[in-house]
Amino acid sequence: MLRRLRVSLRQVVNQMARRPDVLCGAIVLSCLLILAIKLTCSRAKHVVAPARPPVRFFSHDAPVVDLFLGQLEQVERLRSLAEVSLIFLYAPWCAHSITAREEVQKVARRLSKEVQFIAVNCWWHHGKCRKQQNLYQYPVIHLFYRRFGPIEYKGPSTAAYLERFIRRVITPLTYLPSRAVLQDFLSSYEPGVIGYFEFNASPQPPGYMIFLTSALQALKRDYRGGVRFGVVTNKHVAEAISLQEDEAVYMHRHFNKSLIFPRAEQNFTSENICGWAYEHRETILRWLQPHGGKSRLMEQELGKGAALLFFLPFDPLAPSQPLVQQIADIALQYHTCNDSDWWESGHTSWDGLWQLSGRLAVAGTHCCNTVVLPCLDTVSHTRNVCELCLARSPPGQPGAARSPHCPFHRMKAALDSFYLKRSAFARLLARGTACSNVVHSYSPSSRFSACCKTVGPKVVSPPAPREPPPQASGAQAANITGLKCRTNKTLRFYLLDSHLHWTFAARLGARDNVRQAEFAAIVNLPDEVHYVLDHRESLKETLEQFIWNYSVPYSPLKRHLVGASVPKSPDSLIREVTTASFLSIVMDPEKDVLLFYYTHWCGFCSALNHIIIQIARLFQGNGKITVARVNAARNDLPWEFMVDHFPTLLFFPRERKHLSVKFPEDLRVTLPNLVRFVLRHSSLPQREGARTGLLEEELRRLQGEARLLQRAREQLSQQLALLGQEKRRLSLHAQTLETRNVELQQQGRRLEVLYQEKSQQLTDTVGKLQALAEASESLLAENTLLKVLLASVKEKAQPGPGAEQGFMGVRAEPDAENHGRS
């Protein structure tokens, strides 16, 4: 192999020696290649500018340790210096981090003596935070209580809410030294868990730290602190909640039986205590805090059923919240179902009902109606005539003569109860004529008395005349105690901070320019309706009345319609219809109205705008036809006037608004078709036939203009086609010229290289010629000297033979001398 390689190398060297121009070309190409690689590498270094080194993110006067180089390894050392630490992981470019920075600085200045504030730049690519933490959003706030953590805070980025959360972490347990403080703790609407620990035997009982950790586990699970934890150290105070043993955990519940943590069934660990508390807690009033980004929190909560949303200005750091407590009292009253617990327990004995009615009887007035129940015996067609009295009265023989008739909606609720309990009611009818009090769990009417008897098919008492359902009024009508268990229209109670979430209230119908006021609405998302509370008097009375009116079977509440603002120019070519102006414009009995339903996101609606404008101009002089449009996405309308797709055209003839006509879906929306549609269903009188003829003539003229425009369009399309062909030809010619230009540039570069080579060769030739000229000059000088010597020798050889011999001798000597030299 080595011999073959040597032979090949010798052959290459011999060829290059024979052709030196190839060798020179190879050397030149190698040098150019090295130069190009060097230039490319030097430019690549400057393609991406190096990132600027990070600077301090927080201000220098803020008590925050800013690790702007991402030194995550120093966090552990700094956390050990304080009992509670807050870690703020940020990105310098993040707008949310910049906004939260000011709030964190405010909190740090207030709590710097109790909490260690640490900020870490998790975006610097050389820092360990960027390499070790995989964060998908910024900022991230973690709190550590000694060695426990991290507890992530996901609440609003405001100083008040953040400080409230930090204080909950600093003091996760509420100390309850007396029975009065204990009673105040248990009276809150939030569920409470109380631990009893005796500190007499040891400085710190072993179960106390587990209970403390369970409170921190609850904050880690829910940053809002939905479950509060308290601690009792006095035995006398613990006896108030029936706690006798040390290290016992008690959970207070308002509506169900309170519980004690089952240490015999579960291990006494923080995870088990926290899970047990969240599993058995009662939630009657919940705070909603959408974080402002893409979240389905509102949809998930409202999708569970009807909800009462109350917006109020909330201060997280206030020592007391009277408005929140007032709403909580109403929610507790609504959920208190003590009066109906007996019926819900499953006792269906009528004797028990008699005892219950006697035990819970309350003196008061009542109303009675005679009704006919459905046939229970389909063979004999036996009917049951009952006198229903809606009252809190003991069983007896109520007389309709001395009792007023019941409103229709309350009687309907009582009848629904009999239909639901018809199998049990048959046992009462088997006795003949009897009376009983019935507890009804599905009606706001808490209980009613019934006196019934069985009659033949000929004896049929006519039903009582129906009366319109009046609105509930008075303290008795608006008594919502236990209403949750007496109606199937159950409500969920939610609170929202109006400072943060007023945009949701504005979408429900609140005024956008008033952000400090209260606003309440009942939202029924499955039914796509909501009702707005208009409270001008006492909040408690109006809110209870509002809940009661929603809960009755025939609710007097009206669906609230949210609409856009009324346009400033009502006399435009096309009338813009809103929720407020719908009845006045569309339902005007003196005008025919063509209504165009559209939305701002509908592309097909925009394509029909020019047709709507043309027909509006066509009927502009006619005072009997109005062309209007409504943005259905921003204006709620009554259900009977809503449409299921867009665009849609409806025509409302005058004096016959209930006979509205929809533009056929299978017909193309063009100006002629739309004009025929309007003229066919309009209410133009016979005397306006001339006007109709003019309209038809105008329509024919417009059709002629449309045909002319069509022909002009075809001609223009042909010209555009020719221009397109010419453009393509010119583009091909330009591509050809560009190709030739590139070839000429390449040839020019080759000629330039050849010119440089020839110039180099010419320079080398000139140098060689100069060397030859210098050599020739030296030869000429030597030749002249030789000629002079030869002439002198000849002169000496002319006198005689002796001289010639001498000359020969002289001449021979140099020859001999030259021979000797050679």
mmCIF file of C-alpha atoms in Angstrom, residues 146-465:
data_model
loop_
_atom_site.group_PDB
_atom_site.id
_atom_site.type_symbol
_atom_site.label_atom_id
_atom_site.label_comp_id
_atom_site.label_asym_id
_atom_site.label_seq_id
_atom_site.Cartn_x
_atom_site.Cartn_y
_atom_site.Cartn_z
ATOM 1 C CA ARG A 146 -40.173 26.688 58.008
ATOM 2 C CA ARG A 147 -39.500 23.432 56.124
ATOM 3 C CA PHE A 148 -43.047 23.049 54.816
ATOM 4 C CA GLY A 149 -43.710 24.110 51.255
ATOM 5 C CA PRO A 150 -43.974 25.250 48.639
ATOM 6 C CA ILE A 151 -47.459 26.735 49.048
ATOM 7 C CA GLU A 152 -48.277 28.259 45.672
ATOM 8 C CA TYR A 153 -50.317 31.444 45.573
ATOM 9 C CA LYS A 154 -52.716 31.633 42.600
ATOM 10 C CA GLY A 155 -54.854 34.564 43.672
ATOM 11 C CA PRO A 156 -55.086 38.124 42.348
ATOM 12 C CA SER A 157 -51.813 39.982 41.969
ATOM 13 C CA THR A 158 -52.784 42.758 44.338
ATOM 14 C CA ALA A 159 -51.064 43.798 47.534
ATOM 15 C CA ALA A 160 -54.150 43.362 49.728
ATOM 16 C CA TYR A 161 -54.925 39.797 48.623
ATOM 17 C CA LEU A 162 -51.262 38.772 48.743
ATOM 18 C CA GLU A 163 -50.805 40.185 52.237
ATOM 19 C CA ARG A 164 -53.967 38.412 53.408
ATOM 20 C CA PHE A 165 -52.633 35.099 52.099
ATOM 21 C CA ILE A 166 -49.219 35.641 53.711
ATOM 22 C CA ARG A 167 -50.827 36.401 57.060
ATOM 23 C CA ARG A 168 -52.853 33.197 56.774
ATOM 24 C CA VAL A 169 -49.580 31.313 56.276
ATOM 25 C CA ILE A 170 -47.916 33.134 59.182
ATOM 26 C CA THR A 171 -50.802 32.227 61.515
ATOM 27 C CA PRO A 172 -52.496 29.150 60.013
ATOM 28 C CA LEU A 173 -54.243 28.420 63.332
ATOM 29 C CA THR A 174 -56.666 30.716 65.178
ATOM 30 C CA TYR A 175 -56.266 30.612 68.943
ATOM 31 C CA LEU A 176 -59.617 30.264 70.766
ATOM 32 C CA PRO A 177 -59.039 31.191 74.447
ATOM 33 C CA SER A 178 -62.681 31.559 75.554
ATOM 34 C CA ARG A 179 -66.156 30.346 74.746
ATOM 35 C CA ALA A 180 -67.114 33.741 73.352
ATOM 36 C CA VAL A 181 -64.273 33.613 70.841
ATOM 37 C CA LEU A 182 -65.216 30.009 70.077
ATOM 38 C CA GLN A 183 -68.839 30.996 69.422
ATOM 39 C CA ASP A 184 -67.712 33.783 67.110
ATOM 40 C CA PHE A 185 -65.456 31.326 65.283
ATOM 41 C CA LEU A 186 -68.258 28.791 64.803
ATOM 42 C CA SER A 187 -70.816 31.397 63.705
ATOM 43 C CA SER A 188 -68.936 32.145 60.514
ATOM 44 C CA TYR A 189 -70.290 30.839 57.234
ATOM 45 C CA GLU A 190 -66.929 29.234 56.436
ATOM 46 C CA PRO A 191 -66.439 25.667 57.701
ATOM 47 C CA GLY A 192 -64.259 25.428 60.786
ATOM 48 C CA VAL A 193 -62.025 22.678 62.173
ATOM 49 C CA ILE A 194 -60.987 22.882 65.824
ATOM 50 C CA GLY A 195 -58.222 20.942 67.520
ATOM 51 C CA TYR A 196 -57.982 20.457 71.291
ATOM 52 C CA PHE A 197 -54.462 20.139 72.750
ATOM 53 C CA GLU A 198 -53.314 20.310 76.358
ATOM 54 C CA PHE A 199 -50.037 22.171 76.779
ATOM 55 C CA ASN A 200 -49.687 21.343 80.476
ATOM 56 C CA ALA A 201 -47.926 18.007 80.140
ATOM 57 C CA SER A 202 -45.328 19.100 77.599
ATOM 58 C CA PRO A 203 -44.214 22.350 76.013
ATOM 59 C CA GLN A 204 -45.668 21.207 72.705
ATOM 60 C CA PRO A 205 -47.892 18.155 72.307
ATOM 61 C CA PRO A 206 -46.786 15.832 69.496
ATOM 62 C CA GLY A 207 -50.126 16.101 67.682
ATOM 63 C CA TYR A 208 -50.047 19.896 67.635
ATOM 64 C CA MET A 209 -47.467 20.087 64.827
ATOM 65 C CA ILE A 210 -49.483 17.563 62.808
ATOM 66 C CA PHE A 211 -52.584 19.734 63.205
ATOM 67 C CA LEU A 212 -50.581 22.832 62.268
ATOM 68 C CA THR A 213 -49.291 21.068 59.172
ATOM 69 C CA SER A 214 -52.850 20.056 58.225
ATOM 70 C CA ALA A 215 -53.817 23.750 58.246
ATOM 71 C CA LEU A 216 -50.908 24.460 55.913
ATOM 72 C CA GLN A 217 -51.991 21.513 53.758
ATOM 73 C CA ALA A 218 -55.415 23.148 53.454
ATOM 74 C CA LEU A 219 -53.821 26.407 52.281
ATOM 75 C CA LYS A 220 -51.725 24.457 49.815
ATOM 76 C CA ARG A 221 -54.854 22.753 48.514
ATOM 77 C CA ASP A 222 -56.950 25.928 48.358
ATOM 78 C CA TYR A 223 -55.165 29.259 48.493
ATOM 79 C CA ARG A 224 -58.467 30.996 49.335
ATOM 80 C CA GLY A 225 -58.535 29.246 52.731
ATOM 81 C CA GLY A 226 -61.986 27.699 52.355
ATOM 82 C CA VAL A 227 -61.582 25.760 55.621
ATOM 83 C CA ARG A 228 -60.469 27.602 58.767
ATOM 84 C CA PHE A 229 -58.476 25.892 61.522
ATOM 85 C CA GLY A 230 -58.623 26.828 65.194
ATOM 86 C CA VAL A 231 -56.949 25.483 68.312
ATOM 87 C CA VAL A 232 -58.298 25.193 71.869
ATOM 88 C CA THR A 233 -56.035 24.674 74.888
ATOM 89 C CA ASN A 234 -58.579 25.213 77.691
ATOM 90 C CA LYS A 235 -60.560 22.183 78.807
ATOM 91 C CA HIS A 236 -63.551 24.306 79.814
ATOM 92 C CA VAL A 237 -63.721 25.780 76.312
ATOM 93 C CA ALA A 238 -63.326 22.331 74.742
ATOM 94 C CA GLU A 239 -66.295 20.992 76.708
ATOM 95 C CA ALA A 240 -68.527 23.486 74.882
ATOM 96 C CA ILE A 241 -68.102 21.389 71.729
ATOM 97 C CA SER A 242 -68.031 18.038 73.535
ATOM 98 C CA LEU A 243 -64.273 17.488 73.285
ATOM 99 C CA GLN A 244 -62.941 15.488 76.221
ATOM 100 C CA GLU A 245 -59.831 13.761 74.959
ATOM 101 C CA ASP A 246 -56.511 15.416 74.230
ATOM 102 C CA GLU A 247 -55.493 15.801 70.569
ATOM 103 C CA ALA A 248 -59.091 15.568 69.346
ATOM 104 C CA VAL A 249 -60.169 17.282 66.139
ATOM 105 C CA TYR A 250 -63.714 18.642 65.780
ATOM 106 C CA MET A 251 -65.458 19.872 62.607
ATOM 107 C CA HIS A 252 -68.432 22.176 62.981
ATOM 108 C CA ARG A 253 -71.278 21.988 60.460
ATOM 109 C CA HIS A 254 -74.376 24.185 60.356
ATOM 110 C CA PHE A 255 -76.935 21.845 58.770
ATOM 111 C CA ASN A 256 -75.643 18.359 59.422
ATOM 112 C CA LYS A 257 -74.248 16.687 62.471
ATOM 113 C CA SER A 258 -70.821 17.938 63.515
ATOM 114 C CA LEU A 259 -68.011 15.405 63.298
ATOM 115 C CA ILE A 260 -64.950 14.323 65.258
ATOM 116 C CA PHE A 261 -61.942 12.989 63.408
ATOM 117 C CA PRO A 262 -62.037 9.157 63.610
ATOM 118 C CA ARG A 263 -58.575 8.338 64.901
ATOM 119 C CA ALA A 264 -59.537 4.682 65.218
ATOM 120 C CA GLU A 265 -60.197 4.425 61.474
ATOM 121 C CA GLN A 266 -57.571 6.795 60.026
ATOM 122 C CA ASN A 267 -54.017 7.614 60.957
ATOM 123 C CA PHE A 268 -53.517 10.973 62.648
ATOM 124 C CA THR A 269 -51.581 12.642 59.824
ATOM 125 C CA SER A 270 -51.829 16.069 58.268
ATOM 126 C CA GLU A 271 -52.895 14.671 54.894
ATOM 127 C CA ASN A 272 -55.705 12.620 56.434
ATOM 128 C CA ILE A 273 -56.982 15.515 58.537
ATOM 129 C CA CYS A 274 -56.988 17.889 55.561
ATOM 130 C CA GLY A 275 -58.695 15.366 53.291
ATOM 131 C CA TRP A 276 -61.276 14.546 55.966
ATOM 132 C CA ALA A 277 -62.083 18.232 56.443
ATOM 133 C CA TYR A 278 -62.573 18.904 52.715
ATOM 134 C CA GLU A 279 -64.593 15.734 52.263
ATOM 135 C CA HIS A 280 -67.159 16.574 54.966
ATOM 136 C CA ARG A 281 -67.260 20.369 54.770
ATOM 137 C CA GLU A 282 -70.405 22.375 54.030
ATOM 138 C CA THR A 283 -70.138 25.114 51.427
ATOM 139 C CA ILE A 284 -73.028 27.568 51.383
ATOM 140 C CA LEU A 285 -71.232 30.669 50.140
ATOM 141 C CA ARG A 286 -68.264 30.535 47.832
ATOM 142 C CA TRP A 287 -65.917 33.170 46.459
ATOM 143 C CA LEU A 288 -65.230 33.148 42.735
ATOM 144 C CA GLN A 289 -61.914 34.622 41.628
ATOM 145 C CA PRO A 290 -61.272 34.118 37.894
ATOM 146 C CA HIS A 291 -57.614 34.896 37.269
ATOM 147 C CA GLY A 292 -58.328 36.906 34.094
ATOM 148 C CA GLY A 293 -56.728 34.528 31.603
ATOM 149 C CA LYS A 294 -58.220 31.598 29.793
ATOM 150 C CA SER A 295 -60.227 29.927 32.507
ATOM 151 C CA ARG A 296 -63.388 27.813 32.592
ATOM 152 C CA LEU A 297 -64.077 28.503 36.258
ATOM 153 C CA MET A 298 -67.243 30.515 35.610
ATOM 154 C CA GLU A 299 -68.558 27.991 33.102
ATOM 155 C CA GLN A 300 -67.924 25.063 35.440
ATOM 156 C CA GLU A 301 -69.658 26.700 38.399
ATOM 157 C CA LEU A 302 -72.610 28.145 36.479
ATOM 158 C CA GLY A 303 -73.087 24.866 34.650
ATOM 159 C CA LYS A 304 -74.054 23.192 37.937
ATOM 160 C CA GLY A 305 -77.381 25.033 38.040
ATOM 161 C CA ALA A 306 -78.943 28.351 38.922
ATOM 162 C CA ALA A 307 -76.575 30.655 40.807
ATOM 163 C CA LEU A 308 -76.959 33.897 42.721
ATOM 164 C CA LEU A 309 -73.962 36.087 41.891
ATOM 165 C CA PHE A 310 -73.360 39.003 44.238
ATOM 166 C CA PHE A 311 -70.741 41.619 43.341
ATOM 167 C CA LEU A 312 -69.559 43.750 46.241
ATOM 168 C CA PRO A 313 -66.500 45.889 47.050
ATOM 169 C CA PHE A 314 -64.289 43.683 49.186
ATOM 170 C CA ASP A 315 -61.300 44.686 51.319
ATOM 171 C CA PRO A 316 -59.279 41.561 52.211
ATOM 172 C CA LEU A 317 -57.500 43.307 55.099
ATOM 173 C CA ALA A 318 -60.588 44.749 56.780
ATOM 174 C CA PRO A 319 -61.154 43.358 60.299
ATOM 175 C CA SER A 320 -64.888 42.860 59.642
ATOM 176 C CA GLN A 321 -67.037 42.491 56.558
ATOM 177 C CA PRO A 322 -70.610 43.475 57.498
ATOM 178 C CA LEU A 323 -71.945 43.179 53.950
ATOM 179 C CA VAL A 324 -70.445 39.726 53.494
ATOM 180 C CA GLN A 325 -71.828 38.656 56.860
ATOM 181 C CA GLN A 326 -75.276 39.927 55.899
ATOM 182 C CA ILE A 327 -75.257 37.898 52.694
ATOM 183 C CA ALA A 328 -73.928 34.893 54.605
ATOM 184 C CA ASP A 329 -76.827 35.155 57.062
ATOM 185 C CA ILE A 330 -79.280 35.097 54.162
ATOM 186 C CA ALA A 331 -77.509 32.073 52.676
ATOM 187 C CA LEU A 332 -77.611 30.288 56.047
ATOM 188 C CA GLN A 333 -81.298 31.080 56.367
ATOM 189 C CA TYR A 334 -81.922 29.774 52.844
ATOM 190 C CA HIS A 335 -80.112 26.484 53.548
ATOM 191 C CA THR A 336 -81.592 25.881 56.998
ATOM 192 C CA CYS A 337 -83.987 22.983 56.482
ATOM 193 C CA ASN A 338 -84.783 21.988 60.073
ATOM 194 C CA ASP A 339 -88.558 22.150 59.549
ATOM 195 C CA SER A 340 -88.444 19.617 56.730
ATOM 196 C CA ASP A 341 -85.885 17.213 58.145
ATOM 197 C CA TRP A 342 -88.651 14.895 59.445
ATOM 198 C CA TRP A 343 -90.214 14.474 56.021
ATOM 199 C CA GLU A 344 -86.830 13.980 54.325
ATOM 200 C CA SER A 345 -85.974 11.222 56.787
ATOM 201 C CA GLY A 346 -88.399 8.896 54.986
ATOM 202 C CA HIS A 347 -91.366 8.632 57.437
ATOM 203 C CA THR A 348 -94.562 8.332 55.390
ATOM 204 C CA SER A 349 -96.976 7.335 58.144
ATOM 205 C CA TRP A 350 -100.045 9.531 58.177
ATOM 206 C CA ASP A 351 -100.325 9.171 61.919
ATOM 207 C CA GLY A 352 -96.891 10.698 62.129
ATOM 208 C CA LEU A 353 -98.086 13.522 59.925
ATOM 209 C CA TRP A 354 -100.905 14.220 62.350
ATOM 210 C CA GLN A 355 -98.430 14.326 65.225
ATOM 211 C CA LEU A 356 -96.056 16.523 63.246
ATOM 212 C CA SER A 357 -98.802 18.950 62.291
ATOM 213 C CA GLY A 358 -99.890 19.250 65.913
ATOM 214 C CA ARG A 359 -96.301 19.758 67.051
ATOM 215 C CA LEU A 360 -95.398 22.371 64.431
ATOM 216 C CA ALA A 361 -98.761 24.142 64.183
ATOM 217 C CA VAL A 362 -98.585 27.880 64.069
ATOM 218 C CA ALA A 363 -101.599 30.081 64.404
ATOM 219 C CA GLY A 364 -102.357 32.188 61.392
ATOM 220 C CA THR A 365 -104.676 32.833 58.511
ATOM 221 C CA HIS A 366 -105.056 30.466 55.614
ATOM 222 C CA CYS A 367 -106.664 30.282 52.189
ATOM 223 C CA CYS A 368 -108.774 27.418 50.802
ATOM 224 C CA ASN A 369 -109.862 26.193 47.375
ATOM 225 C CA THR A 370 -111.961 23.207 46.273
ATOM 226 C CA VAL A 371 -110.184 21.145 43.640
ATOM 227 C CA VAL A 372 -110.766 17.881 41.792
ATOM 228 C CA LEU A 373 -107.893 15.412 41.739
ATOM 229 C CA PRO A 374 -107.240 12.970 38.868
ATOM 230 C CA CYS A 375 -109.074 9.624 38.768
ATOM 231 C CA LEU A 376 -107.425 6.926 40.852
ATOM 232 C CA ASP A 377 -109.787 4.174 39.672
ATOM 233 C CA THR A 378 -109.935 3.983 35.898
ATOM 234 C CA VAL A 379 -112.773 1.404 35.977
ATOM 235 C CA SER A 380 -115.317 3.188 38.173
ATOM 236 C CA HIS A 381 -114.051 6.658 37.250
ATOM 237 C CA THR A 382 -114.041 7.613 40.896
ATOM 238 C CA ARG A 383 -112.871 11.157 41.511
ATOM 239 C CA ASN A 384 -111.577 12.762 44.637
ATOM 240 C CA VAL A 385 -112.822 16.164 45.662
ATOM 241 C CA CYS A 386 -110.557 17.902 48.139
ATOM 242 C CA GLU A 387 -110.618 21.179 49.923
ATOM 243 C CA LEU A 388 -107.025 22.359 50.086
ATOM 244 C CA CYS A 389 -106.096 24.946 52.674
ATOM 245 C CA LEU A 390 -102.638 26.461 52.509
ATOM 246 C CA ALA A 391 -101.802 27.486 56.030
ATOM 247 C CA ARG A 392 -99.792 26.647 59.130
ATOM 248 C CA SER A 393 -102.879 25.404 60.966
ATOM 249 C CA PRO A 394 -103.641 22.269 63.047
ATOM 250 C CA PRO A 395 -105.749 19.544 61.426
ATOM 251 C CA GLY A 396 -109.419 20.222 61.409
ATOM 252 C CA GLN A 397 -112.354 21.027 59.171
ATOM 253 C CA PRO A 398 -111.349 24.273 57.449
ATOM 254 C CA GLY A 399 -114.260 26.076 55.918
ATOM 255 C CA ALA A 400 -114.018 27.819 52.627
ATOM 256 C CA ALA A 401 -116.673 30.297 53.708
ATOM 257 C CA ARG A 402 -114.458 31.929 56.229
ATOM 258 C CA SER A 403 -111.194 31.567 54.292
ATOM 259 C CA PRO A 404 -110.130 33.512 51.203
ATOM 260 C CA HIS A 405 -109.307 31.753 47.970
ATOM 261 C CA CYS A 406 -105.673 30.827 47.401
ATOM 262 C CA PRO A 407 -103.650 32.438 44.608
ATOM 263 C CA PHE A 408 -103.269 30.263 41.585
ATOM 264 C CA HIS A 409 -99.510 29.761 41.809
ATOM 265 C CA ARG A 410 -99.692 28.590 45.446
ATOM 266 C CA MET A 411 -102.546 26.195 44.686
ATOM 267 C CA LYS A 412 -100.572 24.837 41.728
ATOM 268 C CA ALA A 413 -97.690 24.032 44.076
ATOM 269 C CA ALA A 414 -100.065 22.161 46.409
ATOM 270 C CA LEU A 415 -101.522 20.146 43.533
ATOM 271 C CA ASP A 416 -98.028 19.217 42.393
ATOM 272 C CA SER A 417 -97.439 17.802 45.855
ATOM 273 C CA PHE A 418 -100.508 15.536 45.579
ATOM 274 C CA TYR A 419 -99.411 14.299 42.182
ATOM 275 C CA LEU A 420 -95.997 13.416 43.583
ATOM 276 C CA LYS A 421 -97.459 11.626 46.609
ATOM 277 C CA ARG A 422 -100.563 10.112 44.969
ATOM 278 C CA SER A 423 -99.776 6.550 46.125
ATOM 279 C CA ALA A 424 -99.581 7.654 49.758
ATOM 280 C CA PHE A 425 -102.610 9.924 49.374
ATOM 281 C CA ALA A 426 -104.746 6.936 48.312
ATOM 282 C CA ARG A 427 -104.440 5.555 51.865
ATOM 283 C CA LEU A 428 -105.995 8.728 53.217
ATOM 284 C CA LEU A 429 -108.902 8.513 50.749
ATOM 285 C CA ALA A 430 -109.611 4.905 51.755
ATOM 286 C CA ARG A 431 -110.839 6.209 55.122
ATOM 287 C CA GLY A 432 -113.576 8.232 53.429
ATOM 288 C CA THR A 433 -113.762 11.821 54.548
ATOM 289 C CA ALA A 434 -110.629 12.779 56.437
ATOM 290 C CA CYS A 435 -108.325 15.710 57.027
ATOM 291 C CA SER A 436 -104.594 15.881 57.373
ATOM 292 C CA ASN A 437 -101.668 18.267 57.296
ATOM 293 C CA VAL A 438 -99.108 17.530 54.577
ATOM 294 C CA VAL A 439 -95.500 18.699 54.609
ATOM 295 C CA HIS A 440 -94.428 19.560 51.100
ATOM 296 C CA SER A 441 -90.701 19.641 50.401
ATOM 297 C CA TYR A 442 -90.918 20.920 46.824
ATOM 298 C CA SER A 443 -92.931 24.102 47.316
ATOM 299 C CA PRO A 444 -92.283 27.412 49.055
ATOM 300 C CA SER A 445 -95.612 26.789 50.817
ATOM 301 C CA SER A 446 -94.143 24.981 53.779
ATOM 302 C CA ARG A 447 -97.248 22.849 54.645
ATOM 303 C CA PHE A 448 -100.948 22.757 53.919
ATOM 304 C CA SER A 449 -104.013 20.987 55.247
ATOM 305 C CA ALA A 450 -106.352 18.879 53.100
ATOM 306 C CA CYS A 451 -109.906 17.644 53.712
ATOM 307 C CA CYS A 452 -110.986 15.136 51.080
ATOM 308 C CA LYS A 453 -113.827 12.715 50.338
ATOM 309 C CA THR A 454 -114.522 10.195 47.599
ATOM 310 C CA VAL A 455 -117.481 10.905 45.300
ATOM 311 C CA GLY A 456 -119.001 9.258 42.237
ATOM 312 C CA PRO A 457 -118.575 10.347 38.680
ATOM 313 C CA LYS A 458 -121.667 12.592 38.785
ATOM 314 C CA VAL A 459 -120.503 14.620 41.723
ATOM 315 C CA VAL A 460 -117.728 16.736 40.369
ATOM 316 C CA SER A 461 -116.952 20.023 41.914
ATOM 317 C CA PRO A 462 -115.736 22.577 39.430
ATOM 318 C CA PRO A 463 -112.236 23.825 39.983
ATOM 319 C CA ALA A 464 -111.732 27.129 41.586
ATOM 320 C CA PRO A 465 -111.365 30.078 39.223
#
